[in-house]
Coordinates of C-alpha atoms in Angstrom, one line a residue:
X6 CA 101.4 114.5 88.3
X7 CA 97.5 115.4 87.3
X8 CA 96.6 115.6 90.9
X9 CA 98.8 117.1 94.4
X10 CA 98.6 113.9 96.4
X11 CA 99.5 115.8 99.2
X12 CA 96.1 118.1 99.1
X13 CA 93.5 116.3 100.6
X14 CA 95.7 115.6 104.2
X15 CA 94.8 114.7 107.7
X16 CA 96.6 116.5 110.7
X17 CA 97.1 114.3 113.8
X18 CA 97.9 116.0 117.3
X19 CA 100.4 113.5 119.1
X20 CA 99.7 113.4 123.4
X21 CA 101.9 110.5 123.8
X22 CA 100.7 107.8 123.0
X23 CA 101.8 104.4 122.2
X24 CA 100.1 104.1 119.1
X25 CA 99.8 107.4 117.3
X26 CA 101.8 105.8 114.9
X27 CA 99.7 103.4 114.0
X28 CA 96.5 106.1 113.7
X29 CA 99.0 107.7 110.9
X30 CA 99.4 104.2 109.0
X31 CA 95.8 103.4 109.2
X32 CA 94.8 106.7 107.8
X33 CA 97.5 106.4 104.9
X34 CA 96.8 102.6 104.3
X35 CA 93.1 103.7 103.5
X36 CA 94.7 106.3 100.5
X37 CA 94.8 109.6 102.3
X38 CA 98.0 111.8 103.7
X39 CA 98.7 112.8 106.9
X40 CA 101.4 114.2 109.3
X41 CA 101.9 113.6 113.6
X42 CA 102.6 116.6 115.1
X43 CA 102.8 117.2 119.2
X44 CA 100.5 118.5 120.5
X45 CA 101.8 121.9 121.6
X46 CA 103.3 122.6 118.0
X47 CA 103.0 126.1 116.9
X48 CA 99.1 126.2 116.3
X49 CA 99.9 129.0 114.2
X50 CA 100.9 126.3 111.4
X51 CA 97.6 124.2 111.4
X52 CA 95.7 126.9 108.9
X53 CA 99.2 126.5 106.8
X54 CA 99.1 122.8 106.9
X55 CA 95.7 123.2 105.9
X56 CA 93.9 119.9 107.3
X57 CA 90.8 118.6 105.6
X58 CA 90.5 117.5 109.2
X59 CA 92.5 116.7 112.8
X60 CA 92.5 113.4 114.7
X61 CA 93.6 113.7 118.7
X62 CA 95.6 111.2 119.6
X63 CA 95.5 109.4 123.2
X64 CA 98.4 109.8 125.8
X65 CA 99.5 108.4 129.0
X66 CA 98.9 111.6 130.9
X67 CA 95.2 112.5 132.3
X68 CA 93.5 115.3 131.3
X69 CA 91.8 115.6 135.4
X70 CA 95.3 117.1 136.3
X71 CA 96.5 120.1 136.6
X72 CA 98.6 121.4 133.5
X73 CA 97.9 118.0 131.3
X74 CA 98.3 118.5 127.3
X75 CA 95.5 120.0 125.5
X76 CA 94.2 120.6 122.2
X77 CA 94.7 124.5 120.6
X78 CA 92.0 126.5 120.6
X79 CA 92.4 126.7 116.8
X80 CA 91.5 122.9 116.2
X81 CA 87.9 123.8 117.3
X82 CA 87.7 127.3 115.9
X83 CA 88.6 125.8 112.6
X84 CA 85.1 124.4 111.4
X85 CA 87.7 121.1 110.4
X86 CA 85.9 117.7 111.5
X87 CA 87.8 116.7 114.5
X88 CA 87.9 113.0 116.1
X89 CA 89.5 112.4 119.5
X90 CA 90.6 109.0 120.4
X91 CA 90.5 108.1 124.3
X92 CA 93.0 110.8 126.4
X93 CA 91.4 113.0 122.6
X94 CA 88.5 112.3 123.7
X95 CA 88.7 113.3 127.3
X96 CA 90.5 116.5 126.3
X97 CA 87.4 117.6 123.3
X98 CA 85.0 116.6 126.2
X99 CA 87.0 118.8 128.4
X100 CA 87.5 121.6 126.6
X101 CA 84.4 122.0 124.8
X102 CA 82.3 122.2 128.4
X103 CA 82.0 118.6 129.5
X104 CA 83.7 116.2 132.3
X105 CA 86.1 114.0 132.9
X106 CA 86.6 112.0 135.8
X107 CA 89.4 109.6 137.2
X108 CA 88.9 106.7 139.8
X109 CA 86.5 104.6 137.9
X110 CA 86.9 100.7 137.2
X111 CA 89.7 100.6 134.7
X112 CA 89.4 99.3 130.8
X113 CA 92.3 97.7 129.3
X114 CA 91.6 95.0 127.0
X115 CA 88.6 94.1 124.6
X116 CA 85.1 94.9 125.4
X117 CA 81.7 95.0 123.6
X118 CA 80.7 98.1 122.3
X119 CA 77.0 98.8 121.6
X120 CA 75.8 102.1 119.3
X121 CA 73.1 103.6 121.2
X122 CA 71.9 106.5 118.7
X123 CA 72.4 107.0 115.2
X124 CA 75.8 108.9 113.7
X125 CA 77.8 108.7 110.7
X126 CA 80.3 107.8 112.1
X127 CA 79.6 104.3 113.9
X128 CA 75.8 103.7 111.9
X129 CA 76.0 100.0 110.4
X130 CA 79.4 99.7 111.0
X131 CA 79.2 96.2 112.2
X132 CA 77.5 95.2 108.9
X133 CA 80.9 96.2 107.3
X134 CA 84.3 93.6 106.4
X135 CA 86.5 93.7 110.1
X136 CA 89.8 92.0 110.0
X137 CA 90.5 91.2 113.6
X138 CA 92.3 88.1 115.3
X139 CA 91.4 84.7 114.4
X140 CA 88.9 83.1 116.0
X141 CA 89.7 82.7 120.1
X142 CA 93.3 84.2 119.5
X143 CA 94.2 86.2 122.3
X144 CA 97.1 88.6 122.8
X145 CA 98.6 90.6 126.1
X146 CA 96.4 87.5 127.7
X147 CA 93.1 89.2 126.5
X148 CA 90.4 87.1 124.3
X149 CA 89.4 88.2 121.5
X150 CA 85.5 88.6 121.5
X151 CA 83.4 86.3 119.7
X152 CA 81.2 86.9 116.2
X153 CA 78.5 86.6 118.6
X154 CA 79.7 90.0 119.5
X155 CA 78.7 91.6 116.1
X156 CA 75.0 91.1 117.1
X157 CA 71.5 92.2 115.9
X158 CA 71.9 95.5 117.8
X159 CA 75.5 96.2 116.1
X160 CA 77.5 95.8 118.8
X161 CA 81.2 94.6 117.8
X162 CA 84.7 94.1 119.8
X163 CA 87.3 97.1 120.5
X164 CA 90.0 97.4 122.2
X165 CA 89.9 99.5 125.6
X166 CA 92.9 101.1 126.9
X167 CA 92.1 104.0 129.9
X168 CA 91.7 104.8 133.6
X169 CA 89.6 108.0 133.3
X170 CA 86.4 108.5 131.1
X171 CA 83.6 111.2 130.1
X172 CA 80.9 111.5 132.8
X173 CA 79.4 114.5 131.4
X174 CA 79.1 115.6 127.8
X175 CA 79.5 119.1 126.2
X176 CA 76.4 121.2 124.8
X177 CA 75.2 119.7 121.4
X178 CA 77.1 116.1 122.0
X179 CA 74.9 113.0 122.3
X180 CA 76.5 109.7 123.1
X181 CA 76.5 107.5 120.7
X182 CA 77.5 104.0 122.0
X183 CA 78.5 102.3 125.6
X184 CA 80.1 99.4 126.6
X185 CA 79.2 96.9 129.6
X186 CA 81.2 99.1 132.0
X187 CA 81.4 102.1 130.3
X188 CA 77.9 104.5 129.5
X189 CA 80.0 107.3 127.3
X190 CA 82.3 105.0 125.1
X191 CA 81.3 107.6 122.2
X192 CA 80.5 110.4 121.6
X193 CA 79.0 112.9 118.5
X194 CA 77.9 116.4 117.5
X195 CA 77.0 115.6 113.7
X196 CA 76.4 119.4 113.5
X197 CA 80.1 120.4 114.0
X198 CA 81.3 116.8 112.9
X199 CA 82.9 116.2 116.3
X200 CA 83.3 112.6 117.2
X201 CA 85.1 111.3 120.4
X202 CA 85.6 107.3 121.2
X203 CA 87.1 105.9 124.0
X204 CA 88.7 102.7 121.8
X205 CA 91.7 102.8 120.0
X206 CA 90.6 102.2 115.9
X207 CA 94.0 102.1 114.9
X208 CA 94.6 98.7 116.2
X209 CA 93.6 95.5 114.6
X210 CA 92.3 94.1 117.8
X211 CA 89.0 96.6 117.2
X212 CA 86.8 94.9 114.8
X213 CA 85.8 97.5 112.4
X214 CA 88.9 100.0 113.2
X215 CA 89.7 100.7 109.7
X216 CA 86.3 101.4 108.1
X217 CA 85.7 103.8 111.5
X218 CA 88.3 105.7 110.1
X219 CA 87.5 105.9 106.4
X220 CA 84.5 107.0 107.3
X221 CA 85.8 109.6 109.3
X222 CA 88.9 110.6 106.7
X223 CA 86.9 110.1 103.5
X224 CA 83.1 109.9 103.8
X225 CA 83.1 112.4 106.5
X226 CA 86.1 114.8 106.0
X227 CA 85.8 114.4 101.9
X228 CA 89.7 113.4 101.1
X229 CA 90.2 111.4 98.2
X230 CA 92.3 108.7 98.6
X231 CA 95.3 109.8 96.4
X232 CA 97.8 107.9 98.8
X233 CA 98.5 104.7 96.8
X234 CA 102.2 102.8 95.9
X235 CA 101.4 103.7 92.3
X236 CA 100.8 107.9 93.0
X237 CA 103.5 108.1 95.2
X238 CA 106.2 106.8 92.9
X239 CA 104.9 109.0 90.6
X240 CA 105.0 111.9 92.5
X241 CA 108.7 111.0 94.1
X242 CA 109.9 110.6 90.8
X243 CA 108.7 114.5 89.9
X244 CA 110.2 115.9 93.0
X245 CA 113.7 114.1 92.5
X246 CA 114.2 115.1 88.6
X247 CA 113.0 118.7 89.8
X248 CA 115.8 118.6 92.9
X249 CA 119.0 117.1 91.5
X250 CA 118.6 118.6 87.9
X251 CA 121.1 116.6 85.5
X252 CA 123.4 116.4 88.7
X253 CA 124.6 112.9 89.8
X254 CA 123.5 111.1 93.3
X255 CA 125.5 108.6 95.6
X256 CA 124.0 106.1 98.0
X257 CA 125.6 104.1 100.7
X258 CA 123.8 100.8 99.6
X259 CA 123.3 98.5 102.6
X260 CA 121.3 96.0 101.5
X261 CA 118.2 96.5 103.9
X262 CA 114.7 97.7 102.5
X263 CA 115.4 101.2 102.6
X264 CA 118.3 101.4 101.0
X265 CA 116.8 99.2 98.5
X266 CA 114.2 101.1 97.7
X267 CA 115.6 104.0 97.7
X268 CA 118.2 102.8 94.9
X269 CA 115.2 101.4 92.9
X270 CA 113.4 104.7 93.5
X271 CA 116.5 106.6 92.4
X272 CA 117.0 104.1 89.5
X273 CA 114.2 104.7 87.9
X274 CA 113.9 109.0 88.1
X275 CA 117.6 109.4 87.1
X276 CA 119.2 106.6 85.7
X277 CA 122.8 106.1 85.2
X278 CA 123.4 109.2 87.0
X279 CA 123.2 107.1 90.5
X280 CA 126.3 105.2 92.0
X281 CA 126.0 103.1 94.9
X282 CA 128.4 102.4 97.4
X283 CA 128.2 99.2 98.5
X284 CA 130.5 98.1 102.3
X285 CA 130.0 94.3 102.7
X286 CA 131.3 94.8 106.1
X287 CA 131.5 90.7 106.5
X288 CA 128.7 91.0 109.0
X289 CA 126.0 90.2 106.9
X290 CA 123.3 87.5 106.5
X291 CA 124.5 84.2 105.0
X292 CA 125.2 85.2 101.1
X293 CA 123.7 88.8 101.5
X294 CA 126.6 90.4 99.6
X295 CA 126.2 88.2 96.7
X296 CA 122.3 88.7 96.5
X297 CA 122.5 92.1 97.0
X298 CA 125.5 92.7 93.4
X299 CA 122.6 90.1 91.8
X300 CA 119.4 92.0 92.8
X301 CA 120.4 95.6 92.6
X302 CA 123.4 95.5 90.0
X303 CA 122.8 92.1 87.4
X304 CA 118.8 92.5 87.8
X305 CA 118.1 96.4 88.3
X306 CA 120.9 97.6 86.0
X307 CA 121.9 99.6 89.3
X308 CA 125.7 100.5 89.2
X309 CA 126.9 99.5 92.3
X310 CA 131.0 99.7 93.6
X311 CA 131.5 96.9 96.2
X312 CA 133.7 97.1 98.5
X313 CA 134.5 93.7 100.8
X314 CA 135.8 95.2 103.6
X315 CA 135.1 91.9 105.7
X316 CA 139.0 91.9 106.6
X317 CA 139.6 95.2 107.7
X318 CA 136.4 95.4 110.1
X319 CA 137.8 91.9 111.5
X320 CA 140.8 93.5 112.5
X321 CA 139.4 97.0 114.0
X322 CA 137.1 94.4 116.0
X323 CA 139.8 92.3 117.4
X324 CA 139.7 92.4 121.1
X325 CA 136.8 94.2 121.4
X326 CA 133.6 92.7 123.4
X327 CA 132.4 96.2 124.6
X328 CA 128.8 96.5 122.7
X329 CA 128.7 100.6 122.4
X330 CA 132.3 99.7 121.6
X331 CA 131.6 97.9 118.3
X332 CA 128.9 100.1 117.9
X333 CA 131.0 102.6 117.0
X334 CA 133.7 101.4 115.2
X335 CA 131.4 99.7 113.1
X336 CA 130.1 103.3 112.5
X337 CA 133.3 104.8 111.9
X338 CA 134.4 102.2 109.9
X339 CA 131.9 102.5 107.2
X340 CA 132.0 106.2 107.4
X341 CA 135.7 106.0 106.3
X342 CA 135.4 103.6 103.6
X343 CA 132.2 104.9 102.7
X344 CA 134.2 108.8 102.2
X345 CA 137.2 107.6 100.6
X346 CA 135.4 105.5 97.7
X347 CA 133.2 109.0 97.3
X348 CA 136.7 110.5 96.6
X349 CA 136.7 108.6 93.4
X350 CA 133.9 109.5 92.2
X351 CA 134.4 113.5 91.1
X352 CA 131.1 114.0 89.9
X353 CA 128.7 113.5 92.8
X354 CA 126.7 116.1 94.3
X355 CA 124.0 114.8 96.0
X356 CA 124.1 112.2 98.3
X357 CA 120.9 109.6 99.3
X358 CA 119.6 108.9 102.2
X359 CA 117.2 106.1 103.8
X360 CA 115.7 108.4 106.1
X361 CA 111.9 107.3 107.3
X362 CA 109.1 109.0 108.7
X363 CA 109.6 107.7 111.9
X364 CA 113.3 109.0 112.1
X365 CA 111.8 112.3 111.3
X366 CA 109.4 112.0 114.1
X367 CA 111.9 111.0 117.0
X368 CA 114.9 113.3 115.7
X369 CA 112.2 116.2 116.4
X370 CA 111.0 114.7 119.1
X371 CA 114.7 114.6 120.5
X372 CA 115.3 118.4 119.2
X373 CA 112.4 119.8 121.0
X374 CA 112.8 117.4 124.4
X375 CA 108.9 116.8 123.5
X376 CA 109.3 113.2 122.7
X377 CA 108.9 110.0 124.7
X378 CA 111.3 108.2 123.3
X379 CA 114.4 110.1 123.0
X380 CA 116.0 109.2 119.6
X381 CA 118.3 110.8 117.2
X382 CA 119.0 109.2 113.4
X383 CA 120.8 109.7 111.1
X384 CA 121.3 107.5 108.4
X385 CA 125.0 107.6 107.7
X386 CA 126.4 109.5 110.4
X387 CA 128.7 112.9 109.9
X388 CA 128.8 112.1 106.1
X389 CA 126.8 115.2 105.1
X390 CA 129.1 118.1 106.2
X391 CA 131.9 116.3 105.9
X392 CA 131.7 115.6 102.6
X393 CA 129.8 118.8 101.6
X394 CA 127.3 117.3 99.1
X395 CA 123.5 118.0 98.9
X396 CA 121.2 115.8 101.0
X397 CA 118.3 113.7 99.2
X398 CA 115.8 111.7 101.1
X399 CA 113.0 110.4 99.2
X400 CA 111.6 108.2 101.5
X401 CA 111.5 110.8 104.3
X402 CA 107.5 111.3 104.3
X403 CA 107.0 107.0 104.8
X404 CA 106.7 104.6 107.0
X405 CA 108.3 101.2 106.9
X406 CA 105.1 99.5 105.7
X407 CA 104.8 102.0 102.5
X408 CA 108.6 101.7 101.9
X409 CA 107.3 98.1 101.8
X410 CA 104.9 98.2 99.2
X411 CA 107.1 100.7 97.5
X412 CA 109.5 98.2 97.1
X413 CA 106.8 95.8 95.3
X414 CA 105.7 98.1 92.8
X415 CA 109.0 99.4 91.9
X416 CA 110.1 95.7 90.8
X417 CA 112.0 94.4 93.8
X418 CA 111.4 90.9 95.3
X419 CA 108.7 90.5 97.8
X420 CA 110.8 88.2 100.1
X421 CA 113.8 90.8 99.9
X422 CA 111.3 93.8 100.9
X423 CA 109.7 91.9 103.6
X424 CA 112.8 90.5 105.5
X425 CA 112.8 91.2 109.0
X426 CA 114.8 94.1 110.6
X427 CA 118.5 93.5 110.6
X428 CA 120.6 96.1 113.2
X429 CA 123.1 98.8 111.3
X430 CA 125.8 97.3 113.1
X431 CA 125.2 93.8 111.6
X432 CA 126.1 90.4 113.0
X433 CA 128.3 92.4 115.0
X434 CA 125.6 93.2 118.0
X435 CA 124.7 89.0 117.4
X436 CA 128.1 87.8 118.4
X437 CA 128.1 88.6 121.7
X438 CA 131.8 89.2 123.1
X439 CA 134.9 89.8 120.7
X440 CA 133.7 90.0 116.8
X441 CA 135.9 86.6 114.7
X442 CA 135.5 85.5 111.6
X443 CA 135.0 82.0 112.6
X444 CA 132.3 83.2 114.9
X445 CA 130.8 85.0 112.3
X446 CA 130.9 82.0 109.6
X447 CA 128.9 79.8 112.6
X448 CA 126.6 82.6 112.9
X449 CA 125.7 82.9 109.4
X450 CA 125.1 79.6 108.9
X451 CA 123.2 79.1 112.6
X452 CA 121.2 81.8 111.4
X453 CA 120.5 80.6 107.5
X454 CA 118.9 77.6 108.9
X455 CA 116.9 79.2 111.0
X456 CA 115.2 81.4 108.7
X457 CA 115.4 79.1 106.5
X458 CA 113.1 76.5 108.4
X459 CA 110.9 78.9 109.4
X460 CA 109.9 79.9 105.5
X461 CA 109.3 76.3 104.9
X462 CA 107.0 75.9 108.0
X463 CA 105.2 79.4 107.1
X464 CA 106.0 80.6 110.0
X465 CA 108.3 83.5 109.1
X466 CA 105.4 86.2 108.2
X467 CA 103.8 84.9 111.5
X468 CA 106.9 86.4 113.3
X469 CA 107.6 89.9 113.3
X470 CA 111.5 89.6 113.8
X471 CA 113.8 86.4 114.2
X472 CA 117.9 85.4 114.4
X473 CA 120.2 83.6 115.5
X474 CA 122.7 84.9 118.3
X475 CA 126.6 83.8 119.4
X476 CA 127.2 83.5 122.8
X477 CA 130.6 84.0 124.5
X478 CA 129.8 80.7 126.7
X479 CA 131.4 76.8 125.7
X480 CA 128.9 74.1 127.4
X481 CA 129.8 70.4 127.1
X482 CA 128.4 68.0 124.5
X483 CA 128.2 64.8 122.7
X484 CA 129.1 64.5 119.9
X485 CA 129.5 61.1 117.9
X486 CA 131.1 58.9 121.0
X487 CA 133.4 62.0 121.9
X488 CA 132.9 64.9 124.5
X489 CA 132.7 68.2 122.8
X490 CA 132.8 71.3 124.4
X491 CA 131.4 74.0 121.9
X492 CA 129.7 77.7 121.4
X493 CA 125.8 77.8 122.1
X494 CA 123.7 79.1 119.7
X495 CA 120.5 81.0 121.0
X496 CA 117.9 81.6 118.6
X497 CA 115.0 84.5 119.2
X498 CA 111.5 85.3 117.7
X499 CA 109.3 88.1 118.7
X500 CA 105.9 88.8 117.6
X501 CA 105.3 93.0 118.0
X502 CA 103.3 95.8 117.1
X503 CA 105.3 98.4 117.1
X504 CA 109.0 97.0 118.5
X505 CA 108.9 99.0 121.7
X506 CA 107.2 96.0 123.6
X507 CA 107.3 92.9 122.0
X508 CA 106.3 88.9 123.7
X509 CA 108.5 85.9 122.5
X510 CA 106.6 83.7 119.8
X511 CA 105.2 80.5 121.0
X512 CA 107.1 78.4 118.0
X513 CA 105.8 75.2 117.8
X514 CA 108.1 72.8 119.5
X515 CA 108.2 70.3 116.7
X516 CA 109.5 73.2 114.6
X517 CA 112.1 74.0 117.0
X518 CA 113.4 70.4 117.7
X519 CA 114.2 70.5 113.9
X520 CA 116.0 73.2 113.9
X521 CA 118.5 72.6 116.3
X522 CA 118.9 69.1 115.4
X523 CA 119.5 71.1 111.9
X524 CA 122.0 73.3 113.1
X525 CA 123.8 71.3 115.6
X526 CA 124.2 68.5 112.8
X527 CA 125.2 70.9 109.9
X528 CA 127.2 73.7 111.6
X529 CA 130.3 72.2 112.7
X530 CA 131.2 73.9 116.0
X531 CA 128.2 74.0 117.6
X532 CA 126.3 71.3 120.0
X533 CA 124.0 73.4 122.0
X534 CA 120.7 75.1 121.1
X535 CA 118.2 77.6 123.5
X536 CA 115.3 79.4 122.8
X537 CA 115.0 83.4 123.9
X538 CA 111.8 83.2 125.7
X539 CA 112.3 86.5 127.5
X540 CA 109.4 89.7 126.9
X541 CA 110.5 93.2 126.0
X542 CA 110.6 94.5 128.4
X543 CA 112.6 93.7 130.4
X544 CA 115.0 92.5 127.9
X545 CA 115.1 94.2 124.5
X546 CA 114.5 92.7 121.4
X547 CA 118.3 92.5 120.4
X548 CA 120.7 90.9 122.2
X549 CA 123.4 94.2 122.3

């Protein structure tokens, strides 16, 4: 590598919120890196980490009560730019002399925001590309604003999300735009390049999000955008030649994206000296173990051992309708199998891992009891100590979407790398009740249609996640002239941002007459078809 991708980087302090996440994909989608860290980690790190600048993230708490999150002192002794986003906005506001008050009207939802004074950061920005919602599209029940809304006097939709707001700015602020209900929606000191808005960027729903932030990361902070699919191979490439040396790697090869990639990845920076370990555990998708041999072992040139352990995870299973239950000896399962074909392979002293920047995120979170969402990962469970080898995780600085693209660039096929999430534990979390193989050969083929239909309808990228799911339950039938008394098949789509809330998808109802009529006529054993129309929450997105 010519150039340290890593140099020009972007610190974001985490309060919470729902969508810091998404701040951190925005930033890296525009070319530039950047890390989440809470927002009570060691300030003493920041000058380490070395920031071209920091972003405060919003939060659930509110910054009017006593002992609320606040920014380090460092982040504004630093001379960095800094932009707060909503509960970052209250808290810069706060902490730099101004007010906050609670008890207002509420925003949740779109709005029309208006610049009211010039500043780099908002100037013109209406006059630039937005990507919201189509036309009228509404989501959460809100409508989208108009183009009317991106006026002659620049005013453009965002998306609101608070209770309190900024009734009083700090010395050398101005505001800098306002909504309908709201007089401070932004704020700016262009002297110390301090902004503060109210919105959330990061989401799609705002108009001009993206180019808000560009401006802030690159035209205002001065990173280069050295972020890209191409760099990063590159630079991954470097760092795994310089870590394992001329010492060989194995990876537990399950057939989802990261796995995928990483073997790709791992394919191309050391060769031959990879092995893959491949458990078809008999749980897949319809003809996954097959296209998995033909992608990464006939296509690739990955060498890949393959183990069909379909048999032996139908027999552990038997009797078992206990969810955690399966759960684990799933787990266990492939751990053994996993270990014992490692046995064979004397040579080995690194071992590969699909680890993602959001399971670095939450397993900290989890370690330092900081984190909302209480989460622990680890990709294939126990198998570091126990088999004392070396542990390499390429991927562990991404997120899913740059594993994605990834994916692309390093040669593997689009409609592979873009498949919807599929659980660890398989089809054995879709059968609900005791795991069998002839429930699983239903399930499979349930679930092939399914997708299938929904590729040829061009509805699958439209849906963030769908699949097919066994219930324990008979119901009564017709089939032919004869009664029938058969499984049901339920089938589920959810459209998400982030999987932690999700609504069902409004499938056209032509599309899902077909499909049933599909399944029920081609899967023998099956004469009943529902639709999951339930929300997450309540229910979660998977069935177990």
């Amino acid at each position: 590598m010519t150039q340290d991708i890593h140099q020009d980087k972007i610190l974001i302090l985490d309060f919470g919120a729902q969508y810091t996440q998404l701040i951190a994909r925005r930033i890296r989608e525009i070319g530039v890196y950047c890390e989440i860290w809470a927002w009570d980690h060691d300030p003493a790190d920041i000058p380490k980490f070395a920031p071209k600048a920091i972003i405060l993230s919003g939060g659930p708490e509110s910054t009017v009560e006593a002992g609320s999150p606040r920014a380090p002192q460092i982040v504004f002794d630093s001379g960095l730019p800094v932009l707060g986003i909503c509960y970052g906005m209250q808290t810069m506001a706060m902490q730099l002399g101004g007010k906050v008050e609670s008890g207002h009207s509420r925003e949740f939802g779109f709005a029309a925001l208006t610049p009211t004074m010039s500043c780099r950061l908002l100037d013109r920005l209406s006059d630039t590309p937005a990507v919201p919602m189509g036309e009228g599209e509404s989501w959460m029940g809100q409508q989208q604003p108009s183009a009317a809304h991106a006026a002659a006097d620049g005013s453009f939709g965002v998306w609101m999300s608070h209770g309190d707001r900024v009734t009083a700015l700090p010395a050398g602020f101005a505001a800098v735009a306002s909504t309908h209900d709201l007089p401070l929606a932004a704020m700016a000191d262009e002297t110390r390049r301090y902004y503060g808005v109210q919105f959330h960027p990061e989401v799609t729903h705002t108009q001009h999000g993206t180019e808000l932030l560009r401006r802030f990361v690159v035209d205002i902070a001065g990173c280069q955008t050295l972020w890209t699919a191409e760099n990063i191979i590159e630079d991954s490439i470097v760092r795994i030649r310089e870590q394992t040396g001329s010492e060989h790697v194995l990876l537990g090869l399950s057939g989802g994206v990261d796995s995928s990639v990483v073997a790709a990845l791992l394919k191309r920076a050391i060769g031959d000296r990879l092995t893959c370990v491949f458990v078809d555990t008999g749980l897949l998708r319809h003809g996954e173990g097959d296209q998995v041999m033909q992608m990464m072992a006939a296509n690739m040139g990955v060498k890949v051992v393959r183990v069909n352990a379909g048999p032996q995870y139908f027999s552990e299973l038997k009797g078992v309708d206990d969810p955690e239950a399966k759960r684990k000896i799933i787990g266990r399962l492939f751990v053994e199998i996993f270990e014992a074909e490692s046995k064979k392979l004397s040579d080995v002293k690194w071992l590969a891992q699909g680890t993602i920047y959001p399971d670095v995120i939450e397993s900290a979170g989890s370690k330092t009891g900081k984190a909302h969402v209480i989460k622990s990962h680890h990709n294939v469970g126990g198998l570091p100590e126990r088999m004392h080898l070396k542990l390499l995780e390429p991927l562990r600085e991404l997120f899913k979407d740059e594993v994605r693209r990834l994916g692309v660039a390093l040669g593997l096929p689009r409609e592979m790398v873009y498949r919807h999430p599929f659980p660890g534990p398989g089809l054995g979390v879709r059968i609900l009740g005791e795991v069998k193989p002839e429930a699983a050969e239903v399930l499979q083929r349930a679930d092939h249609i399914f997708i299938d239909e929904l590729r040829k309808w061009a509805l699958y990228d439209k849906v963030s996640q769908a699949f097919a799911v066994y219930l324990p339950v008979k119901s009564v039938g017709v089939v032919g002239d004869a009664r029938a008394y058969e499984p049901v098949i339920a089938l589920r789509a959810v459209e998400t941002i982030d999987f932690m809330t999700a609504h069902w998808a409004r499938l056209p109802y032509d599309f899902l007459d077909h499909v049933a009529r599909r399944i029920v006529n081609e899967v023998r054993g099956v004469s009943r078809v529902v639709y999951d129309i339930s929300g997450k929450p309540p229910a979660t997105i998977e069935w177990e």
